[in-house]
GROMACS .gro file of C-alpha atoms in nm:
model
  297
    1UNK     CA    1   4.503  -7.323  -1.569
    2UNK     CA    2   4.536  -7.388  -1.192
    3UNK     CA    3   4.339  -7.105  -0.977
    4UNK     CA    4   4.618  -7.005  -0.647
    5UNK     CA    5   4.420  -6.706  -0.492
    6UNK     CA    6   4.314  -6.408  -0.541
    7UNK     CA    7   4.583  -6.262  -0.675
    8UNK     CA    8   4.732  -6.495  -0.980
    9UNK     CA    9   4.642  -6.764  -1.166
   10UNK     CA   10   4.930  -7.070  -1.256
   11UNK     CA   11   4.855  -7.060  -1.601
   12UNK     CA   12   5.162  -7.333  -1.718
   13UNK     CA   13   5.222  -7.625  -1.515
   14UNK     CA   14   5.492  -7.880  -1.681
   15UNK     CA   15   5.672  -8.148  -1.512
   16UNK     CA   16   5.898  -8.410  -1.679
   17UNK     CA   17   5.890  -8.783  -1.534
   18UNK     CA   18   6.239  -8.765  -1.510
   19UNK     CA   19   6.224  -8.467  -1.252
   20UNK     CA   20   6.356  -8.655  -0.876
   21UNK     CA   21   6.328  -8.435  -0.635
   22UNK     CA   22   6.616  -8.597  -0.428
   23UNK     CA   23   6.850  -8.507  -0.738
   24UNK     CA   24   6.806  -8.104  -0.698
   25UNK     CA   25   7.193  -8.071  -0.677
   26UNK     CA   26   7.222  -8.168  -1.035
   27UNK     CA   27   6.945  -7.946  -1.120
   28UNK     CA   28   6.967  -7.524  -1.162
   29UNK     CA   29   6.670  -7.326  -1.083
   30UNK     CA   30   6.606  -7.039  -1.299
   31UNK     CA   31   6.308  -6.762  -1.186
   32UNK     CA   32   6.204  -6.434  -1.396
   33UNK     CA   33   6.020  -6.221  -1.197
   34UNK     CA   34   5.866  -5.868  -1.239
   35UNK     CA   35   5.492  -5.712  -1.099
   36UNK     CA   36   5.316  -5.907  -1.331
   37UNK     CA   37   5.409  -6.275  -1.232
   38UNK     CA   38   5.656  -6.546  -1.143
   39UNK     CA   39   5.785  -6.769  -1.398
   40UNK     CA   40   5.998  -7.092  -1.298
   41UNK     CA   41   6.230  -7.332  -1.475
   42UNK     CA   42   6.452  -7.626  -1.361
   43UNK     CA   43   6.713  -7.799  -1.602
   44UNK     CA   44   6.904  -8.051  -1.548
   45UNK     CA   45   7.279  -7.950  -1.580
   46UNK     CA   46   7.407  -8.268  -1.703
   47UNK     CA   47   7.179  -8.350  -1.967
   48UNK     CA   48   7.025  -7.928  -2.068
   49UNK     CA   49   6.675  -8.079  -2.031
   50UNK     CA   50   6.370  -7.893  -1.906
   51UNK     CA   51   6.226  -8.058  -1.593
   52UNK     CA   52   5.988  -7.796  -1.471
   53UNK     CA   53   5.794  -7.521  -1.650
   54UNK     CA   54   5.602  -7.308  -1.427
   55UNK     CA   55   5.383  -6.964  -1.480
   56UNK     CA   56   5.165  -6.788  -1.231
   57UNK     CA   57   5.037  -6.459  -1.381
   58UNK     CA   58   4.957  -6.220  -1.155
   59UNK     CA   59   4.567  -6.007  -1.225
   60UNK     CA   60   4.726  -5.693  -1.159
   61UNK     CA   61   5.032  -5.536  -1.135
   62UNK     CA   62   5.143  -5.573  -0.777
   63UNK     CA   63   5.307  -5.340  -0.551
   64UNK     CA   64   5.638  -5.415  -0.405
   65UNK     CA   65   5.500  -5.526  -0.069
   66UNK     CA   66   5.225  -5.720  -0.219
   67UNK     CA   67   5.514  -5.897  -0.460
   68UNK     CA   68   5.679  -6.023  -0.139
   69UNK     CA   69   5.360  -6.127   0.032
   70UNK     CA   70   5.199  -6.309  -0.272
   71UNK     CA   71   5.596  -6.504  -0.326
   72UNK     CA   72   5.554  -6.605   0.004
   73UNK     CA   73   5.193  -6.777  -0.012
   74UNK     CA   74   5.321  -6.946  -0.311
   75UNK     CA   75   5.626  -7.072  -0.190
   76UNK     CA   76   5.425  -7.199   0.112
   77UNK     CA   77   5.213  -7.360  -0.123
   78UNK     CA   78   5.501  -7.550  -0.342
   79UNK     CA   79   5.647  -7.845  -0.356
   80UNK     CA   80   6.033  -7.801  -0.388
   81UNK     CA   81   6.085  -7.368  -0.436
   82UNK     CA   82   6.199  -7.316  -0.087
   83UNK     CA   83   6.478  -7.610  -0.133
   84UNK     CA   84   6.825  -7.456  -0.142
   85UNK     CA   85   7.045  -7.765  -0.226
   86UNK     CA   86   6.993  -7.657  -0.621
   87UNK     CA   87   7.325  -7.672  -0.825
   88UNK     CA   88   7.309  -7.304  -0.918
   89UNK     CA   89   6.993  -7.048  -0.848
   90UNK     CA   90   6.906  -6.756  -1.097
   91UNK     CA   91   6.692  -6.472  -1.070
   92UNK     CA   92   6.612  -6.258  -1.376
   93UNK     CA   93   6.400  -5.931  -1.292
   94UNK     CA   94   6.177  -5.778  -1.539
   95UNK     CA   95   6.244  -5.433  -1.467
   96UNK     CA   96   6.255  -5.078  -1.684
   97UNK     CA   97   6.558  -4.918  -1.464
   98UNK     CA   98   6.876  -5.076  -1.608
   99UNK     CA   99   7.147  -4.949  -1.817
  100UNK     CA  100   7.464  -5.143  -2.086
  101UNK     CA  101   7.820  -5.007  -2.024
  102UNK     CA  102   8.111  -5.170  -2.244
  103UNK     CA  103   8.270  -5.400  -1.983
  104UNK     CA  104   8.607  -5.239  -2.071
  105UNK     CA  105   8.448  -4.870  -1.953
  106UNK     CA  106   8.290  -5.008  -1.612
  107UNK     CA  107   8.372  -4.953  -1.280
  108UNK     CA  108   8.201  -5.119  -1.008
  109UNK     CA  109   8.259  -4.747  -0.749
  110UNK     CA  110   8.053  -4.561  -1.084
  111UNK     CA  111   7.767  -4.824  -1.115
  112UNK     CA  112   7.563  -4.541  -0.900
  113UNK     CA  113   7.606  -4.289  -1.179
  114UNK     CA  114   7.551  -4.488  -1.487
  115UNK     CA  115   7.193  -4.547  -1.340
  116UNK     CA  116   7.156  -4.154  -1.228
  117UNK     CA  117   7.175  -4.030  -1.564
  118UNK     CA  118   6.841  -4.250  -1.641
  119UNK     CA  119   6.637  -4.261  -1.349
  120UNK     CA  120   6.601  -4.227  -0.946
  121UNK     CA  121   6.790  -4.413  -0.762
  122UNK     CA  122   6.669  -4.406  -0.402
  123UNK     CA  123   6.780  -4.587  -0.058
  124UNK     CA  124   6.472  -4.858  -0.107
  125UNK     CA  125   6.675  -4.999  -0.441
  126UNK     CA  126   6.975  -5.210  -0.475
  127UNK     CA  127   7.203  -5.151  -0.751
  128UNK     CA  128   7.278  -5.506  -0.965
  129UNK     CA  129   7.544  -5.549  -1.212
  130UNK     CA  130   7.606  -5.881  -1.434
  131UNK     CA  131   7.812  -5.956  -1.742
  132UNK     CA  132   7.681  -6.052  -2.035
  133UNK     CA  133   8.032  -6.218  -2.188
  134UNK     CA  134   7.925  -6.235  -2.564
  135UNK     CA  135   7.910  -5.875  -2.633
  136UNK     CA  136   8.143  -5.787  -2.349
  137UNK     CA  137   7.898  -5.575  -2.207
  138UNK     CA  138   7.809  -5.507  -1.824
  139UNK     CA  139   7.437  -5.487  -1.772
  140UNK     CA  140   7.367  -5.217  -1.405
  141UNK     CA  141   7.020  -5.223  -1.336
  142UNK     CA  142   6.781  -5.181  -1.009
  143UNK     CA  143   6.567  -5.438  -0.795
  144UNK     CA  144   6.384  -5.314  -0.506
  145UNK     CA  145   6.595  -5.358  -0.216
  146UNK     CA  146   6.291  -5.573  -0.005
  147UNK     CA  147   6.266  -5.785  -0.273
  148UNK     CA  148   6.634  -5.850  -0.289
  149UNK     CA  149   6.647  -5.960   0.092
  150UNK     CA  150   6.319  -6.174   0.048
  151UNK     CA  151   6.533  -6.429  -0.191
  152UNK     CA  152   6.839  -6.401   0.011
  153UNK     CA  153   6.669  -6.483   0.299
  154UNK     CA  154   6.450  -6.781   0.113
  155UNK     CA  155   6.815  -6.893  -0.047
  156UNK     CA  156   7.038  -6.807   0.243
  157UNK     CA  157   7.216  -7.176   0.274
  158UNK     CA  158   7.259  -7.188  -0.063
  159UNK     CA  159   7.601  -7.146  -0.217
  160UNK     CA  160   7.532  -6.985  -0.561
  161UNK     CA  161   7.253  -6.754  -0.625
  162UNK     CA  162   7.255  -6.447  -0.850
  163UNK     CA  163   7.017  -6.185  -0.982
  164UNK     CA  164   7.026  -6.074  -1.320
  165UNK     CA  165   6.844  -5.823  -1.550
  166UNK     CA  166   6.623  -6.014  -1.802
  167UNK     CA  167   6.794  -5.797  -2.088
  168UNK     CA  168   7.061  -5.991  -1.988
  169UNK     CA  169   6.927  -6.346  -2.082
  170UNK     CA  170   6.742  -6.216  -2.394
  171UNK     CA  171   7.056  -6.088  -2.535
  172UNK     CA  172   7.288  -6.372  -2.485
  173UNK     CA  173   6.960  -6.596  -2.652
  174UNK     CA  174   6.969  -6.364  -2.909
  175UNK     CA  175   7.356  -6.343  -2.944
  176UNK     CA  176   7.293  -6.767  -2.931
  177UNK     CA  177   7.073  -6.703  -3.219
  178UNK     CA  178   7.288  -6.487  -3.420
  179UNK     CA  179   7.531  -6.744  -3.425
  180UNK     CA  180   7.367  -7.002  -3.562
  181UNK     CA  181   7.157  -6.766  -3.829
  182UNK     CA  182   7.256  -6.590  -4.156
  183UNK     CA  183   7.443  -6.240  -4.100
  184UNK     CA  184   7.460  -5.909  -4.245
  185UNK     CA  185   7.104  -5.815  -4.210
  186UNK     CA  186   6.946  -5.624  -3.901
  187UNK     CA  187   6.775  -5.820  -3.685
  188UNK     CA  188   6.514  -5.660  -3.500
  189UNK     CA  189   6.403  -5.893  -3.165
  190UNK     CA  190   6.152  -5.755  -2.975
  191UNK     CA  191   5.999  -5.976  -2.674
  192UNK     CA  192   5.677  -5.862  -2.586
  193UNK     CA  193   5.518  -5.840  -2.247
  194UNK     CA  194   5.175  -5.720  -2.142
  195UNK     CA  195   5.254  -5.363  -2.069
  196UNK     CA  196   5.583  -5.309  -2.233
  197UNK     CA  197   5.814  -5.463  -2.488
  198UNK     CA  198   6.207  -5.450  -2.489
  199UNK     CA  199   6.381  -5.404  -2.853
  200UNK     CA  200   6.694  -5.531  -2.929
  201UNK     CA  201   6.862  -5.488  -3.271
  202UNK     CA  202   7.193  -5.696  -3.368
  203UNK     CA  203   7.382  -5.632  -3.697
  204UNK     CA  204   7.713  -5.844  -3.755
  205UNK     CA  205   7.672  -5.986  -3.429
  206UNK     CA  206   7.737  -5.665  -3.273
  207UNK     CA  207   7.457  -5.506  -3.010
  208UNK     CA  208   7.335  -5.167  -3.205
  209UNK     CA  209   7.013  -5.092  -2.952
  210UNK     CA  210   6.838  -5.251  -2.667
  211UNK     CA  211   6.554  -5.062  -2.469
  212UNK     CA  212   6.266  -5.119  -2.289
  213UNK     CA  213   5.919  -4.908  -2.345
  214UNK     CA  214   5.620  -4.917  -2.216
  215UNK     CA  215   5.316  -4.927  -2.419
  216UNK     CA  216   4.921  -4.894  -2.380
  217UNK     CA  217   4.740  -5.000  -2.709
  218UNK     CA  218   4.868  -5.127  -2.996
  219UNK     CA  219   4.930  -4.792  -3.191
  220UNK     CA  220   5.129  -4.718  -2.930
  221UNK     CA  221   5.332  -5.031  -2.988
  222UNK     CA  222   5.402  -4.969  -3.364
  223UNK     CA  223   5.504  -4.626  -3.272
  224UNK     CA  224   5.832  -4.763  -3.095
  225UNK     CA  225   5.927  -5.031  -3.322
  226UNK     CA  226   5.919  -4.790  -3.655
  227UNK     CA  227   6.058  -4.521  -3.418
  228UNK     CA  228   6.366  -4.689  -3.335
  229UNK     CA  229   6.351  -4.827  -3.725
  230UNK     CA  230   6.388  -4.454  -3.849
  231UNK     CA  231   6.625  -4.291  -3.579
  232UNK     CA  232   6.877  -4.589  -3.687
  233UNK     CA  233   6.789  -4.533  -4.065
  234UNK     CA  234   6.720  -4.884  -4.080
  235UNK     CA  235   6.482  -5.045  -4.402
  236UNK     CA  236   6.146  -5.294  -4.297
  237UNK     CA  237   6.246  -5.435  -4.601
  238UNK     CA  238   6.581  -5.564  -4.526
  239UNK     CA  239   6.483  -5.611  -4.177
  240UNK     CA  240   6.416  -5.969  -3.996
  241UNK     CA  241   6.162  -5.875  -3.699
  242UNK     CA  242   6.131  -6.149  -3.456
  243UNK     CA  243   5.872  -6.153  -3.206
  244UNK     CA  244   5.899  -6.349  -2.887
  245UNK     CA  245   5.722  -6.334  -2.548
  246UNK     CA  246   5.351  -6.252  -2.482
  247UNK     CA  247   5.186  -6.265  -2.838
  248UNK     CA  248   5.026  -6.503  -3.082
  249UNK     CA  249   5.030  -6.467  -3.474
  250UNK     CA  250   4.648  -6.379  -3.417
  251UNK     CA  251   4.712  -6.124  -3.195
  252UNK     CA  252   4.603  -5.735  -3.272
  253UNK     CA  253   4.972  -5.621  -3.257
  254UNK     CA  254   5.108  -5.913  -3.462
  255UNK     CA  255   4.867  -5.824  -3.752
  256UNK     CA  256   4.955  -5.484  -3.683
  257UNK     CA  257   5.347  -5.501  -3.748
  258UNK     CA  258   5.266  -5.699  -4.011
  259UNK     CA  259   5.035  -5.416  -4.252
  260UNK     CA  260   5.382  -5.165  -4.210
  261UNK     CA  261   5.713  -5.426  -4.194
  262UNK     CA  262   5.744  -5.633  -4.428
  263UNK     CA  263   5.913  -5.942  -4.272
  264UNK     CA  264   5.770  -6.005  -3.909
  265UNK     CA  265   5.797  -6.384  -3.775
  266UNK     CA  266   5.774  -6.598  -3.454
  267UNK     CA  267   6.021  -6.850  -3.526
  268UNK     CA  268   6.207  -7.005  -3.236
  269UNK     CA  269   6.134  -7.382  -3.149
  270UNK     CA  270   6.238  -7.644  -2.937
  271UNK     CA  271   6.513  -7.688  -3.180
  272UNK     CA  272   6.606  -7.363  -3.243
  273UNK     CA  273   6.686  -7.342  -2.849
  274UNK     CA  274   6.978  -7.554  -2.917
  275UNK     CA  275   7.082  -7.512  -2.502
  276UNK     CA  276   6.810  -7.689  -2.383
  277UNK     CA  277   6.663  -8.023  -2.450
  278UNK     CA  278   6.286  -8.104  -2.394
  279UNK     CA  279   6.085  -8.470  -2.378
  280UNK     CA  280   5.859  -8.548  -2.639
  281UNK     CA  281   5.542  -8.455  -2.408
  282UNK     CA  282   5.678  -8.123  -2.345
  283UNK     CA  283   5.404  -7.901  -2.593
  284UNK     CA  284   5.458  -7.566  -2.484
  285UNK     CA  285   5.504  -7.248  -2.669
  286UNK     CA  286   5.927  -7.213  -2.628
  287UNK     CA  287   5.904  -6.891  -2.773
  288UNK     CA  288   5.698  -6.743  -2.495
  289UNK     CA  289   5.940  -6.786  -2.234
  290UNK     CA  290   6.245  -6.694  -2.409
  291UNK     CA  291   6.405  -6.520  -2.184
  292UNK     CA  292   6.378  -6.790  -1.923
  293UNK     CA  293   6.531  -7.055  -2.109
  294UNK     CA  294   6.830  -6.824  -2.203
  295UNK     CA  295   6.911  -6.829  -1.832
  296UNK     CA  296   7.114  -7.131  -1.919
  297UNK     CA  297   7.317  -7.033  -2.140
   0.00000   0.00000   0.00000
């Protein structure tokens, strides 16, 4: 782990040998972001490999104002981040205010609405939309309107940059995953962060739930996941739960899951994230970042 300041730590630092800094234009820079850190990826578009792996994790949750203060020392601080000449640019933002409309029911004039009947919206927000094509779904969700005009500013030359919901990458992943796995069972993915988790469920390949919920211990976690499990009249036992995200097999809420369900597992790979290609020194957890990595697809 690499100390910044006082208010993160970079906690994954991975660079390929192949990386050239003079080739960004064949390279696309993915970021998730949310109050709890910055997490960076570059792949190279014509090969899918992973070039850069980056993770600063913030101590504490950080106020909007201290989000845009903190990117800025570390984009001071950073080799290549403020470069614009990137093939494509995308942002996911870990956020709880988003909503799924079928893509055939949206209308861009309503977006407003869809949100309304969930949370505030106020004037400091900007509404976001994005598709997610394999389940013909549009994904509205909020980013805070200062942090919207930070990137665009930081980006402004460059010709293709987008923000997205991270919902939005973990379900195409998971629709990747779907594809290539056994059907007819329900398939429980929940990718874990610190403070909340978000819990998707896909049965035949078709999206049957997807929320985010924020959690405090790890009672509180179980609660959600055999929650949802019951309101659905779903069975643990023919259930496939798959964890992803912030959590280890040793963890307290891994053992937890695994005393009530009876299938839990943390299974994805380097070769199980058939989209992306990685060297042979590249050790990481892929799991873990998920999310990030289905920003390519």
């Amino acid at each position: 782990m690499d100390a910044t300041d006082k208010l993160s730590i970079r906690e994954v630092s991975f660079q390929d040998d192949a990386f050239d800094i003079q080739a960004l234009g064949n390279y696309n820079l993915y970021l998730s972001i949310g109050q709890d850190g910055l997490e960076i990826c570059v792949i190279d578009t014509q090969t899918n490999r992973c070039l850069i792996l980056e993770h600063y994790s913030f101590y504490v949750n950080l106020s909007h104002n201290q989000l845009t203060s903190h990117l800025n020392w570390i984009y001071d601080n950073h080799l290549f981040l403020k470069a614009y000449r990137w093939n494509e640019i995308k942002i996911a933002y870990r956020g709880k205010a988003f909503t799924l409309v079928p893509k055939a029911l949206f209308e861009e004039d309503e977006a407003v609405k869809y949100l309304k009947h969930l949370t505030d919206v106020t004037i400091d927000q900007t509404i976001c939309y994005s598709e997610i094509e394999s389940l013909n779904i549009m994904n509205v969700f909020l980013v805070e309107t200062e942090l919207v005009a930070w990137f665009e500013n930081i980006y402004a030359l460059s010709e293709k940059m987008s923000f997205v919901h991270q919902t939005a990458s973990l379900l195409k992943g998971l629709k990747q995953q779907r594809q290539l796995g056994a059907s007819g069972l329900a398939h429980l993915f929940l990718h874990v962060e610190s403070e909340y988790l978000t819990l998707s469920i896909l049965k035949d390949d078709q999206l049957e739930f997807c929320n985010v919920f924020a959690y405090k211990t790890e009672q509180d976690f179980l609660y959600y996941v055999l929650l949802v499990i019951d309101e659905l009249r779903y069975f643990p036992d023919k259930s496939v739960v798959n964890l992803t995200g912030n959590i280890m097999p040793d963890s307290s809420i891994y053992e937890l899951l695994d005393q009530y369900i009876q299938k839990v597992e943390i299974t994805l790979n380097q070769s199980s994230v058939s989209w992306v290609t990685f060297n042979d020194k590249f050790d990481k957890d892929i799991y873990q970042y998920f999310d990030l990595f289905s920003l390519h697809l």
